[in-house]
Amino acid sequence: PAAAASTKAPAAAPAPTTAAASAQAPEAKLGSQLMGKLEGPVIVSDPAQFPKSFKEAPQLADMVKAGKLPPVEKRLPAPEDLMVLKPLNETGKYGGTWRRAFTGPGDGENGNRLVSTDKILFWDYTGAKRAPSVAKSWKVSDDGRTTTIYLRKAMRWSDGEPFTADDFMFWYQEIYQNKDLVPTPTPELDVNGKQGKMEKVDDYTIAFKFDDPNFLFEDILAGSTLIGGGQAARQSNPASFFGAYTPAHYIKQFLPKFTPVDELNKKAKDAGFDSWKSFLRFKLDWQLNTELPVVGPWKTTSPINTPNWTLERNPYYWAVDTEGNQLPYIDKIALTLAQDLEVLNLRAISGEYDEQERHTGMVKLPVFLQNQDKSGYKVHLDPALNGADCALHVVQGYTGDPEISGLLMNKDFRHALSLGIDRDQLNETFWLGTGTPGSIAPAEPSLYSPGPEYRKLWCTYDAKQANDLLNKVGLTQKDSEGYRQRKDGKGRLRIELATVGGQFIPFTQVAEMIKEQWKKIGIQADVKEMERTLAFTRSQNDELQIMLWANDGSEMLYLFPRHALPVDPTEAHMGAAYAKWFASNGQQGKKPEDPEMLKAMGL
């Protein structure tokens, strides 16, 4: 099988999308020439065009003949409630294993994107139009106070049990409202500081009700959010109790309301967990628990904490193509552990993967192109306009060193560090010139763009201005090597740049180049690479100073704000204590001192 090493293009990279455009712009960068046009399948919404008969994978047909599965008609939702997809180019063929790479237990998003149709709502392939998913349809009341979700009748979990409104109400009543599990409710259900409510209308209808208008909520249900994210929303701690629904028939056995707590704690300890709560968290994790019923197209059969993370088709998946073939086409997904990106890329080049769009960095593009004919794969670049592939998240909640903490809170100091970065050099080295150097302000096509001048504001290389600002904040003393000294007299000022190895961007190498650039303004940077889980744990405790990570979401600030403002406790690299304060309406965490941050949070 052909291996395709697709990479995500850097933020707002302008690119010709047709042969004609390429001909008009021969000077376009190599990466830009590989950008294609955005395409995707069509969701068929007219029941009159739905298929009347159905087919299934040979693997499942054999199980039906053996009496191990009901016929395909009995495994699909009611005929009028099917999800019907018109394939982009042609009808797929059943069977086969999709070979792919992952980088360890912290690489859960690698699988989330494969099963993410388990979300309540979705977006069409353009990302501009809301689309049905687990819900067949939805309605927002004229006053914006009620969003009603209509489920697919006769839809089932992967173990064949009915999927109904009771699975939503079980999550809401037994998990979300259980203070032992969710002490801090999510802001995604808040309007003006007041939590909304979930109510059952009938077996296949759920209503979210709010005291005030909430026209944003349908976007929250469609977005990459804790409420709308489906079972994948439980990927990280403590987000693992969110997701808006859960298989009640399976999960209730792990809750004290239905099983004595002493018995639960004994089961937890026997399984290697410290309490029933951590045991429940494990049982809810689709990437670890092979017994967990799911509604996505594939389910885990070998967990993510092994060298071979394996997913196999869900025989009760609720979508078909226009010819009545039950989806998915592919039998199995086999993700093989790659110790580092070099191993991953060598395997990709040798043709060991069938499709891989995660972890294949732009810096390897020339090598990928050089070997694609020999190894029989094709390279594509996906256009992207959101946020930044690599940003410096300044941890303003850091308290480990009072002097460093004070500097990180100082806007002039932050501006100086930014002005000391030569982004053009980074772009040419790591993105082959295809990126757009600058700030993370929303791109100009976005509704939220403050104007083109914000792209370069405080984000162009200016060593003189950077040095002037550092002098202004009192860092005037230097040692014999030209590095600035701490103001408290305790020697050289050192700023830690935390990076995560084995990721989609070579964060450590980017940080090393920034370290060299900061020498010119007298700043000593210490680059510290960590495994992802450790880095995120330290970030949750505000133990980092500056973390290099992606910055997605500035274009969709109200749906994915965690990288732009510290408001989501599950991932708040700018200050986890601030995020806890925001999410708990001031009941936990620490109130930010910066009035501009408070103003932004208020908005």
XYZ file of C-alpha atoms in Angstrom:
603
model
C 0.000 0.000 0.000
C 1.121 3.536 -0.682
C 2.308 5.558 2.282
C 1.327 9.213 2.443
C 3.204 11.545 4.752
C 0.886 14.530 4.989
C 1.876 17.540 7.053
C -0.118 20.414 8.462
C 0.928 23.666 6.860
C 1.911 26.516 9.192
C -0.591 29.176 10.114
C -1.927 31.419 7.355
C 0.519 30.240 4.710
C -0.694 31.750 1.404
C -0.639 29.117 -1.290
C -1.718 28.657 -4.910
C -4.363 25.950 -5.057
C -4.496 25.269 -8.797
C -2.027 24.544 -11.563
C -2.884 27.885 -13.132
C -2.084 29.706 -9.930
C 1.240 27.885 -9.701
C 2.087 28.932 -13.234
C 1.419 32.565 -12.358
C 3.658 32.367 -9.294
C 6.809 30.406 -10.202
C 8.602 31.962 -7.260
C 6.260 30.214 -4.788
C 7.972 28.175 -2.133
C 8.207 24.435 -2.617
C 5.817 23.755 0.237
C 3.232 26.174 -1.132
C 3.253 24.395 -4.497
C 2.125 21.192 -2.773
C -1.017 22.730 -1.315
C -4.185 21.276 -2.765
C -7.764 22.462 -2.705
C -10.019 21.610 0.190
C -12.376 18.713 -0.583
C -14.648 16.410 1.385
C -17.670 14.091 1.315
C -21.261 15.316 1.208
C -23.812 14.465 3.901
C -27.067 13.397 2.241
C -29.919 14.990 4.193
C -32.969 14.050 2.086
C -34.415 10.698 3.344
C -35.883 10.117 -0.114
C -32.300 9.658 -1.369
C -31.320 7.208 1.374
C -30.403 3.663 0.275
C -33.118 1.025 0.768
C -30.882 -2.020 1.145
C -27.607 -2.462 2.979
C -24.308 -4.287 2.691
C -21.529 -4.905 5.202
C -17.888 -5.901 5.462
C -17.232 -9.587 4.645
C -15.753 -9.931 8.128
C -19.092 -8.937 9.671
C -21.137 -10.959 7.177
C -19.268 -14.066 8.326
C -20.128 -13.245 11.939
C -23.794 -12.864 10.987
C -23.764 -16.298 9.320
C -22.172 -17.771 12.453
C -24.918 -16.265 14.607
C -22.496 -13.939 16.438
C -24.075 -10.730 15.123
C -27.564 -9.596 14.080
C -28.085 -8.780 10.364
C -26.790 -5.393 9.266
C -30.336 -3.959 9.082
C -30.723 -4.682 12.802
C -27.433 -2.996 13.663
C -28.157 0.322 11.946
C -30.425 3.135 13.180
C -33.974 3.462 11.896
C -33.967 3.881 8.076
C -35.017 7.546 8.288
C -32.325 8.314 10.895
C -29.224 7.028 9.135
C -26.129 9.115 8.505
C -25.643 8.814 4.727
C -22.391 9.976 3.131
C -21.727 10.487 -0.549
C -18.060 9.500 -1.086
C -15.781 12.184 -2.475
C -14.571 10.274 -5.547
C -15.651 6.642 -5.455
C -17.128 3.934 -3.265
C -14.554 2.364 -0.982
C -13.580 -1.290 -0.748
C -13.960 -3.304 2.422
C -11.076 -4.743 4.377
C -7.441 -4.109 5.168
C -5.401 -2.576 7.954
C -4.491 1.114 8.056
C -0.870 1.264 9.248
C 0.074 4.382 11.148
C 2.475 5.665 13.834
C 2.044 7.025 17.343
C 4.594 8.281 19.863
C 3.387 6.923 23.198
C 0.624 7.129 25.833
C 0.584 10.928 25.623
C -0.271 10.837 21.909
C -3.991 10.304 22.444
C -5.034 12.985 19.978
C -3.564 10.753 17.280
C -6.523 8.423 17.789
C -9.110 11.027 18.758
C -9.114 12.467 15.259
C -9.800 8.997 13.825
C -12.945 8.414 15.888
C -14.143 11.998 16.312
C -17.479 11.458 14.570
C -18.625 10.419 18.051
C -19.214 14.148 18.656
C -22.795 15.355 19.162
C -22.546 17.773 16.221
C -19.749 18.342 13.737
C -18.680 20.727 10.974
C -18.702 20.024 7.263
C -15.310 19.629 5.595
C -14.992 23.403 5.061
C -15.213 24.039 8.795
C -17.760 26.783 8.097
C -21.095 24.948 8.343
C -22.460 22.951 11.274
C -23.346 19.367 10.483
C -25.096 16.432 12.179
C -23.094 13.658 13.790
C -24.286 11.568 16.755
C -27.320 13.871 16.686
C -29.333 13.609 13.476
C -30.544 17.206 13.914
C -30.897 20.048 16.394
C -32.931 23.185 17.010
C -32.219 26.438 18.838
C -35.234 28.254 20.254
C -35.993 31.757 19.031
C -34.904 33.236 22.364
C -31.640 31.227 22.421
C -32.397 29.696 25.806
C -33.020 26.103 24.664
C -30.976 23.912 22.332
C -32.758 20.650 21.507
C -30.816 17.605 20.302
C -32.595 14.883 18.299
C -30.840 11.503 18.433
C -30.973 8.652 15.907
C -33.679 6.121 16.754
C -32.465 2.533 17.206
C -28.804 3.636 17.233
C -26.585 1.313 19.298
C -23.334 1.201 21.209
C -20.526 -0.986 19.870
C -21.699 -3.851 22.124
C -25.211 -3.715 20.647
C -26.937 -1.982 23.562
C -29.335 0.902 22.721
C -27.912 4.426 22.609
C -30.593 6.762 23.986
C -31.261 9.963 25.894
C -30.753 7.962 29.089
C -27.018 7.782 28.308
C -26.942 11.592 28.312
C -28.959 11.903 31.501
C -26.814 9.283 33.248
C -23.696 11.299 32.460
C -25.341 14.551 33.568
C -26.902 13.273 36.802
C -24.445 10.613 37.975
C -21.107 11.953 36.742
C -21.234 15.656 35.911
C -23.295 16.606 38.985
C -21.234 14.337 41.264
C -18.971 16.754 43.163
C -16.519 13.952 43.951
C -15.885 13.632 40.227
C -16.513 17.144 38.882
C -15.913 19.690 41.659
C -15.664 22.491 39.086
C -18.334 22.615 36.357
C -17.245 23.526 32.843
C -17.676 27.139 31.649
C -19.069 25.664 28.421
C -22.393 25.190 30.223
C -22.272 28.681 31.747
C -24.096 31.789 30.631
C -23.400 34.891 32.706
C -22.043 32.684 35.485
C -25.175 30.513 35.627
C -24.992 26.820 34.726
C -27.381 25.453 32.143
C -29.353 22.245 32.637
C -29.843 19.061 30.646
C -33.341 17.591 30.424
C -34.788 14.481 28.805
C -37.682 15.197 26.444
C -38.183 11.607 25.300
C -36.047 8.521 24.636
C -34.351 10.175 21.650
C -34.495 13.873 22.508
C -32.369 15.943 24.895
C -32.749 19.644 25.697
C -30.029 21.967 27.057
C -31.737 24.862 28.854
C -30.224 28.162 29.990
C -31.551 31.092 32.003
C -30.133 33.561 29.483
C -29.793 33.397 25.670
C -26.974 31.107 24.525
C -26.804 31.184 20.742
C -23.167 30.060 20.915
C -24.053 26.667 22.344
C -24.649 24.908 19.015
C -21.098 25.887 18.049
C -19.839 24.526 21.378
C -21.546 21.204 20.609
C -19.851 21.135 17.195
C -16.451 22.290 18.420
C -13.465 20.529 19.954
C -14.898 21.077 23.403
C -15.451 19.203 26.663
C -19.226 19.108 26.150
C -19.283 18.520 22.412
C -16.156 16.380 22.125
C -17.755 12.961 22.574
C -15.834 10.167 24.283
C -12.573 11.672 23.010
C -13.172 14.651 25.336
C -12.022 12.365 28.160
C -8.510 12.059 26.775
C -6.761 14.187 29.390
C -6.963 14.564 33.152
C -9.165 16.029 34.554
C -11.267 16.301 31.393
C -11.930 12.589 31.560
C -15.352 13.008 33.168
C -16.760 15.191 30.391
C -18.276 14.316 27.023
C -22.062 14.816 27.631
C -22.943 11.116 27.349
C -21.636 7.764 28.564
C -22.695 4.084 28.311
C -24.890 3.893 31.413
C -25.406 0.128 31.153
C -21.648 -0.428 31.473
C -20.396 2.443 33.662
C -22.957 2.306 36.486
C -21.179 -0.713 38.024
C -18.177 1.535 38.786
C -20.105 4.175 40.771
C -20.773 4.025 44.558
C -24.460 4.698 43.993
C -24.797 1.309 42.316
C -21.961 -0.694 43.950
C -20.796 -0.406 47.601
C -17.808 1.916 47.834
C -15.723 -0.588 49.821
C -16.246 -3.159 47.093
C -15.329 -0.567 44.441
C -12.142 0.496 46.235
C -11.088 -3.144 46.582
C -11.625 -3.697 42.853
C -9.653 -0.522 42.171
C -6.702 -1.576 44.329
C -6.743 -5.102 42.855
C -6.497 -3.471 39.413
C -3.621 -1.204 40.507
C -5.552 2.046 41.125
C -5.550 4.117 44.309
C -9.317 4.725 44.484
C -12.627 4.075 42.781
C -12.392 7.526 41.146
C -9.133 6.795 39.324
C -10.520 3.345 38.467
C -13.612 4.998 36.962
C -11.420 7.416 35.018
C -9.638 4.425 33.493
C -12.923 2.683 32.687
C -14.151 5.795 30.851
C -11.006 6.114 28.719
C -11.653 4.676 25.248
C -7.899 4.612 24.514
C -7.074 2.388 27.505
C -10.171 0.358 28.310
C -10.807 -2.240 25.612
C -14.136 -3.170 27.243
C -15.655 0.320 26.989
C -18.577 0.515 24.537
C -18.136 3.315 21.981
C -20.122 4.926 19.168
C -17.192 5.921 16.923
C -16.249 4.001 13.750
C -13.471 2.005 15.447
C -12.838 0.863 19.036
C -9.611 0.080 20.871
C -8.679 -3.596 21.067
C -5.044 -3.117 22.174
C -4.550 -0.031 24.396
C -2.447 3.067 23.862
C -0.008 2.169 26.668
C 1.376 -0.737 24.616
C 3.814 -0.716 21.660
C 0.937 -1.562 19.299
C -2.199 0.533 19.708
C -4.905 -1.234 17.710
C -8.439 -0.212 16.747
C -11.013 -2.449 15.055
C -14.271 -1.594 13.327
C -17.448 -0.951 15.308
C -20.025 -3.425 13.915
C -22.847 -1.111 15.037
C -21.547 2.067 13.427
C -24.453 4.211 12.336
C -23.316 5.563 8.958
C -23.556 4.184 5.402
C -22.518 5.399 1.974
C -24.982 6.215 -0.795
C -24.900 2.586 -1.989
C -25.891 1.286 1.424
C -22.459 0.028 2.494
C -22.104 0.234 6.266
C -19.067 2.292 7.222
C -16.183 2.254 7.939
C -14.580 0.464 4.989
C -11.310 -0.303 6.813
C -11.262 -3.293 9.184
C -8.452 -2.280 11.509
C -6.090 0.571 12.406
C -2.653 -0.494 13.639
C -0.614 2.277 15.278
C 2.982 1.265 15.896
C 5.067 2.978 18.554
C 7.868 5.151 17.167
C 10.510 5.962 19.773
C 11.170 9.362 18.225
C 10.403 11.387 15.098
C 13.505 10.186 13.278
C 12.310 6.592 13.565
C 8.816 7.623 12.479
C 10.072 9.515 9.450
C 12.416 6.698 8.367
C 9.522 4.257 8.525
C 7.330 6.618 6.520
C 10.016 7.026 3.869
C 10.422 3.246 3.593
C 6.683 2.827 2.966
C 5.703 1.251 6.293
C 2.672 3.525 6.794
C -0.479 3.936 4.712
C -1.390 7.473 5.800
C 0.219 9.699 8.405
C -0.558 13.367 8.910
C 0.601 13.712 12.508
C 4.227 14.191 13.635
C 5.630 14.503 10.079
C 7.293 17.893 10.332
C 7.891 20.336 7.472
C 11.632 20.164 8.020
C 11.610 16.659 6.486
C 9.704 17.715 3.372
C 12.693 17.583 0.948
C 13.531 14.054 2.119
C 9.904 12.958 1.757
C 9.773 14.339 -1.778
C 13.089 12.768 -2.720
C 11.881 9.300 -1.769
C 8.212 9.324 -2.750
C 8.661 7.697 -6.176
C 11.000 5.026 -4.833
C 8.730 4.088 -1.942
C 5.392 4.608 -3.689
C 3.791 7.292 -1.563
C 2.473 10.792 -2.243
C 3.080 13.938 -0.182
C 0.295 16.477 0.392
C 0.243 19.652 2.470
C -3.000 20.607 4.174
C -3.813 24.332 4.272
C -4.448 25.785 7.730
C -5.358 29.235 8.989
C -5.654 28.674 12.708
C -3.284 29.933 15.374
C 0.356 28.901 15.220
C 2.245 25.658 14.794
C 4.709 26.829 17.433
C 4.212 29.573 20.010
C 5.883 30.576 23.258
C 3.370 30.243 26.107
C 4.599 32.497 28.923
C 3.492 30.987 32.228
C 2.362 34.088 34.056
C 1.167 31.901 36.920
C 4.708 30.631 37.598
C 5.746 31.176 41.242
C 8.825 28.960 41.632
C 11.294 31.859 41.570
C 10.051 35.320 42.660
C 12.394 37.237 40.342
C 11.561 35.109 37.293
C 7.875 35.273 38.179
C 7.986 39.051 38.310
C 9.725 39.269 34.939
C 7.283 36.912 33.244
C 4.462 39.132 34.522
C 6.187 42.218 33.078
C 4.903 43.187 29.647
C 8.112 45.020 28.684
C 10.131 41.884 29.475
C 7.817 39.727 27.373
C 8.002 42.210 24.510
C 11.798 42.184 24.718
C 11.927 38.387 24.452
C 9.574 38.509 21.458
C 11.596 41.195 19.690
C 14.717 39.067 20.258
C 13.352 36.206 18.112
C 14.247 36.099 14.410
C 11.090 34.424 13.125
C 12.208 34.649 9.508
C 15.177 32.421 10.313
C 12.889 29.958 12.098
C 10.471 29.964 9.169
C 13.159 29.229 6.594
C 14.758 26.535 8.728
C 11.792 24.632 10.091
C 8.905 25.540 7.731
C 10.894 25.930 4.485
C 9.539 29.443 4.108
C 5.893 28.394 3.850
C 4.810 29.830 7.190
C 3.707 33.321 8.128
C 6.050 34.696 10.813
C 4.432 36.904 13.385
C 1.938 36.945 16.212
C -0.955 34.592 16.872
C -3.563 37.250 16.065
C -6.430 35.806 13.996
C -5.717 35.763 10.269
C -7.252 38.505 8.166
C -10.057 36.338 6.692
C -11.314 35.729 10.234
C -14.245 37.648 11.637
C -12.122 38.295 14.727
C -9.037 39.741 13.001
C -8.085 43.056 14.658
C -6.274 44.183 11.485
C -3.201 43.219 9.451
C -0.882 45.394 11.541
C -1.296 43.001 14.486
C 0.571 40.246 12.655
C 3.881 42.075 13.159
C 3.143 43.979 16.363
C 6.006 43.241 18.812
C 6.831 40.244 16.614
C 9.610 41.415 14.288
C 13.289 40.980 15.068
C 14.689 44.169 16.634
C 17.665 43.494 18.922
C 18.171 47.179 19.725
C 14.619 47.725 20.941
C 14.752 44.428 22.840
C 17.932 45.509 24.625
C 16.411 48.905 25.444
C 13.374 47.234 27.019
C 15.543 44.860 29.068
C 17.500 47.844 30.359
C 14.201 49.554 31.159
C 13.086 46.689 33.420
C 16.369 46.951 35.346
C 18.419 44.130 33.794
C 21.404 46.365 33.178
C 24.253 44.320 34.668
C 26.040 41.748 32.481
C 28.691 39.121 33.163
C 31.942 38.613 31.236
C 30.126 36.628 28.520
C 27.545 39.351 27.937
C 24.638 37.632 29.706
C 22.358 39.725 31.890
C 22.516 39.291 35.647
C 19.634 38.841 38.051
C 18.524 41.974 39.876
C 18.707 40.190 43.232
C 22.470 39.630 42.812
C 22.221 35.834 42.563
C 24.154 35.503 39.333
C 23.150 35.046 35.719
C 19.482 35.345 34.725
C 18.334 32.026 33.216
C 14.974 31.463 31.540
C 13.748 27.899 31.000
C 12.197 26.937 27.670
C 10.177 23.740 28.161
C 9.655 21.547 25.097
C 8.007 18.230 24.309
C 9.969 15.728 22.285
C 8.618 13.407 19.615
C 5.862 15.757 18.448
C 4.541 17.111 15.160
C 6.839 20.144 15.405
C 10.539 19.900 16.372
C 9.927 22.103 19.402
C 13.298 21.366 20.987
C 15.232 22.328 17.864
C 13.167 25.528 17.518
C 13.933 26.352 21.151
C 17.660 25.757 20.612
C 17.643 28.272 17.750
C 15.780 30.806 19.896
C 18.397 30.215 22.603
C 21.116 31.224 20.141
C 19.137 34.286 19.025
C 18.595 35.461 22.607
C 22.345 35.518 23.190
C 22.376 38.762 21.204
C 20.144 40.430 23.791
C 22.005 38.919 26.747
C 19.401 36.352 27.776
C 20.482 32.844 28.800
C 17.867 30.241 27.812
C 17.968 26.689 29.148
C 16.100 24.265 26.888
C 14.493 21.385 28.784
C 12.856 18.626 26.751
C 10.256 16.436 28.460
C 7.864 13.651 27.626
C 4.435 15.078 26.857
C 2.592 13.719 29.894
C 5.284 15.058 32.261
C 5.319 18.455 30.539
C 1.542 18.799 30.768
C 1.541 17.679 34.408
C 4.145 20.321 35.269
C 2.138 22.851 33.299
C -0.968 21.947 35.339
C 1.054 22.798 38.463
C 2.435 26.088 37.044
C 5.981 24.738 37.383
C 7.131 25.793 33.897
C 8.350 29.251 32.868
C 7.863 29.292 29.104
C 6.475 26.345 27.140
C 6.748 25.854 23.399
C 3.516 24.406 22.039
C 0.987 24.973 19.315
C -1.464 27.839 19.672
C -4.720 26.772 18.081
C -7.977 28.552 18.536
C -7.402 32.261 18.096
C -9.725 32.091 15.061
C -12.313 30.241 17.192
C -11.671 31.945 20.509
C -15.028 31.079 22.051
C -14.741 27.367 21.197
C -11.070 26.635 21.885
C -9.716 29.431 24.096
C -7.267 27.370 26.160
C -4.176 28.471 24.205
C -5.111 32.147 24.017
C -6.259 32.693 27.608
C -5.853 30.636 30.799
C -9.533 29.715 31.158
C -9.581 25.922 30.715
C -8.038 23.987 33.643
C -7.360 20.961 31.421
C -4.722 22.867 29.430
C -3.686 26.326 30.564
C -0.017 26.873 29.779
C -0.292 30.582 30.615
C -1.406 29.864 34.175
C -3.305 26.853 35.495
C -4.208 28.579 38.781
C -5.795 31.420 36.795
C -7.778 28.918 34.735
C -9.104 27.243 37.875
C -10.135 30.663 39.195
C -11.976 31.460 35.958
C -13.662 28.066 35.593
C -14.838 28.000 39.229
C -16.177 31.569 39.232
C -13.521 32.519 41.771
C -14.066 29.603 44.137
C -10.693 27.968 43.404
C -7.304 28.881 41.993
C -5.835 32.367 41.911
C -7.210 35.628 40.548
C -4.963 37.151 37.846
C -3.181 40.349 38.781
C -2.995 41.721 35.244
C -6.026 44.004 34.658
C -5.884 43.370 30.904
C -6.118 39.615 31.442
C -9.080 40.148 33.758
C -10.742 42.314 31.123
C -10.187 39.641 28.467
C -11.600 36.969 30.772
C -14.644 39.117 31.424
C -15.264 39.508 27.726
